[in-house]
């Protein structure tokens, strides 16, 4: 393990396309040599050269307690000793499903899968199967995983790579997907099976839902008999104990989960009412399956994370992020650079600008800020000083429960210095 970041990156590039197993991890949009992580602990990651960073990537939201949290590590180790996969039901999946159903009001059943992509793909199939309708509406800049039908006008890595969708996705695969601008309620008709939405858009940097947007969407779905699907892969069990529904007071028909509920292992889930889920195989005609679905290690990890999270922890994290967001904007602004740090509960974004600007309400507005080329030098100025942000302007910051006041204060100092460096090096430089 004594090889350098550069050596690991070169070896990775030779056997893994781009050196990464998911393009959001690539440094392509920020340039430079990526750090290869050797270990993580709480708020920190340490690379193969022994450099430790305060980590705001936190596996893009899969980690909420911080890395290698002792209770989670112990739960996984215990589960591993009992066997890792059987192809038969296990208590862990029942316990995790019970815990989820107990937390989210209106959620009566869940089916566990192995990723957020699978969760959303399956929920969409179920919505089409249950309604007998074909068309899905999604919002520009919302990311719902990499399944063909949803890889159109998606945010996150897709936006970072500058791709409108993806090569290899046929026009047939997206023919029944309609794209609407975020924060505007589309007029639906009776051909619509479902409307799929990130209750807080967190893959085009952060775009908050406007006042009344989600409830108006609920009403429009009801008017035409379309299902409302909340993609809570990021917001679920992070925004609040009961997720976006509890936070906004709007109830969807179907929920998709991932990230937090896996405790750092591969898990996704989708669910809704018993009536809707009765359409799924083996009870109904909508097929969906997975060899490793409800895996015992993953359910043990997820259960140990949920056991550590109650209303008090969500309140604490929300309060921490609210203060931190304000202070981070101030710290950066002291340099003359303008920083926007929109935040919703424990979720926060970061946009940099040369002029005062309002918080983006949709993908178009988010894109104009994310593409202004200020993020790249800021990212590197932070990284050089020991703070790891995501290597792309379309991602949000993940503050975990392990980030201490000290970590956050250190981040503010570093951000002020980094912003000054960006400002002084961009003076006179063409934009
Ligand atoms: C990450 C994400 C997904 C995809 O989850 P994977 O586990 O990466 O497949 C889907 N929807 C949203 C909102 C996400 O943030």
Short mmCIF file of N, CA, C and O and ligand atoms in Angstrom, two decimals, residues 22 60 114-118 120 143-146 198 202-203 231-234 258-259 267, ligand 1:
data_model
loop_
_atom_site.label_atom_id
_atom_site.label_comp_id
_atom_site.label_asym_id
_atom_site.label_seq_id
_atom_site.Cartn_x
_atom_site.Cartn_y
_atom_site.Cartn_z
N UNK A 22 -17.32 4.46 -10.73
CA UNK A 22 -18.49 5.32 -10.88
C UNK A 22 -17.96 6.69 -11.30
O UNK A 22 -17.06 7.22 -10.63
N UNK A 60 -21.15 10.11 -1.02
CA UNK A 60 -22.29 10.77 -1.68
C UNK A 60 -23.60 10.59 -0.90
O UNK A 60 -24.68 10.50 -1.49
N UNK A 114 -30.46 -3.86 -4.21
CA UNK A 114 -29.05 -3.65 -3.88
C UNK A 114 -28.49 -2.28 -4.25
O UNK A 114 -27.31 -2.02 -4.02
N UNK A 115 -29.30 -1.41 -4.85
CA UNK A 115 -28.81 -0.05 -5.16
C UNK A 115 -30.00 0.88 -5.36
O UNK A 115 -31.14 0.43 -5.55
N UNK A 116 -29.69 2.17 -5.36
CA UNK A 116 -30.72 3.16 -5.62
C UNK A 116 -31.24 3.05 -7.05
O UNK A 116 -32.44 3.21 -7.31
N UNK A 117 -30.35 2.76 -7.97
CA UNK A 117 -30.75 2.58 -9.37
C UNK A 117 -31.82 1.51 -9.49
O UNK A 117 -32.86 1.72 -10.13
N UNK A 118 -31.56 0.37 -8.86
CA UNK A 118 -32.53 -0.73 -8.90
C UNK A 118 -33.86 -0.34 -8.25
O UNK A 118 -34.92 -0.74 -8.70
N UNK A 120 -35.29 2.65 -8.03
CA UNK A 120 -36.10 3.54 -8.86
C UNK A 120 -36.60 2.81 -10.11
O UNK A 120 -37.76 2.93 -10.49
N UNK A 143 -31.51 13.25 -10.74
CA UNK A 143 -30.84 11.99 -11.08
C UNK A 143 -31.58 10.85 -10.39
O UNK A 143 -31.91 10.94 -9.21
N UNK A 144 -31.86 9.81 -11.14
CA UNK A 144 -32.59 8.68 -10.57
C UNK A 144 -31.88 7.36 -10.83
O UNK A 144 -32.51 6.32 -11.00
N UNK A 145 -30.56 7.40 -10.89
CA UNK A 145 -29.81 6.19 -11.17
C UNK A 145 -29.58 6.05 -12.67
O UNK A 145 -30.00 6.90 -13.45
N UNK A 146 -28.91 4.96 -13.06
CA UNK A 146 -28.45 4.88 -14.46
C UNK A 146 -29.26 3.90 -15.31
O UNK A 146 -28.76 3.40 -16.32
N UNK A 198 -37.14 14.09 -7.04
CA UNK A 198 -36.31 14.20 -5.84
C UNK A 198 -36.97 15.31 -5.01
O UNK A 198 -37.00 16.47 -5.44
N UNK A 202 -30.85 17.13 -5.28
CA UNK A 202 -29.52 17.10 -4.67
C UNK A 202 -28.47 16.51 -5.60
O UNK A 202 -27.40 16.10 -5.18
N UNK A 203 -28.79 16.46 -6.90
CA UNK A 203 -27.83 15.98 -7.89
C UNK A 203 -27.56 17.02 -8.97
O UNK A 203 -26.93 16.73 -9.98
N UNK A 231 -38.26 9.96 -5.06
CA UNK A 231 -36.95 9.34 -5.05
C UNK A 231 -36.20 9.89 -3.84
O UNK A 231 -35.64 10.98 -3.88
N UNK A 232 -36.26 9.10 -2.77
CA UNK A 232 -35.64 9.52 -1.51
C UNK A 232 -34.29 8.84 -1.28
O UNK A 232 -33.91 8.61 -0.13
N UNK A 233 -33.62 8.50 -2.36
CA UNK A 233 -32.33 7.82 -2.22
C UNK A 233 -31.35 8.70 -1.42
O UNK A 233 -30.57 8.19 -0.62
N UNK A 234 -31.43 10.01 -1.59
CA UNK A 234 -30.62 10.90 -0.74
C UNK A 234 -31.41 11.39 0.48
O UNK A 234 -30.91 11.37 1.60
N UNK A 258 -32.19 4.36 -0.63
CA UNK A 258 -30.86 3.81 -0.90
C UNK A 258 -29.90 4.46 0.08
O UNK A 258 -30.30 4.87 1.17
N UNK A 259 -28.65 4.61 -0.31
CA UNK A 259 -27.64 5.34 0.46
C UNK A 259 -27.75 5.10 1.98
O UNK A 259 -27.29 4.06 2.43
N UNK A 267 -27.45 -1.30 -0.58
CA UNK A 267 -28.88 -1.54 -0.35
C UNK A 267 -29.69 -0.45 -1.05
O UNK A 267 -29.30 0.70 -1.07
C1 LIG B 1 -27.53 8.11 -5.83
C2 LIG B 1 -28.91 8.27 -6.34
C3 LIG B 1 -29.56 7.26 -7.07
C4 LIG B 1 -28.85 6.02 -7.53
O1 LIG B 1 -28.42 5.21 -6.47
P1 LIG B 1 -27.22 4.17 -6.73
O2 LIG B 1 -27.12 3.44 -5.43
O3 LIG B 1 -26.03 4.99 -7.05
O4 LIG B 1 -27.63 3.29 -7.85
C5 LIG B 1 -30.89 7.43 -7.40
N1 LIG B 1 -31.55 8.54 -7.03
C6 LIG B 1 -30.97 9.54 -6.33
C7 LIG B 1 -31.78 10.73 -5.94
C8 LIG B 1 -29.62 9.45 -5.99
O5 LIG B 1 -29.03 10.45 -5.35
#
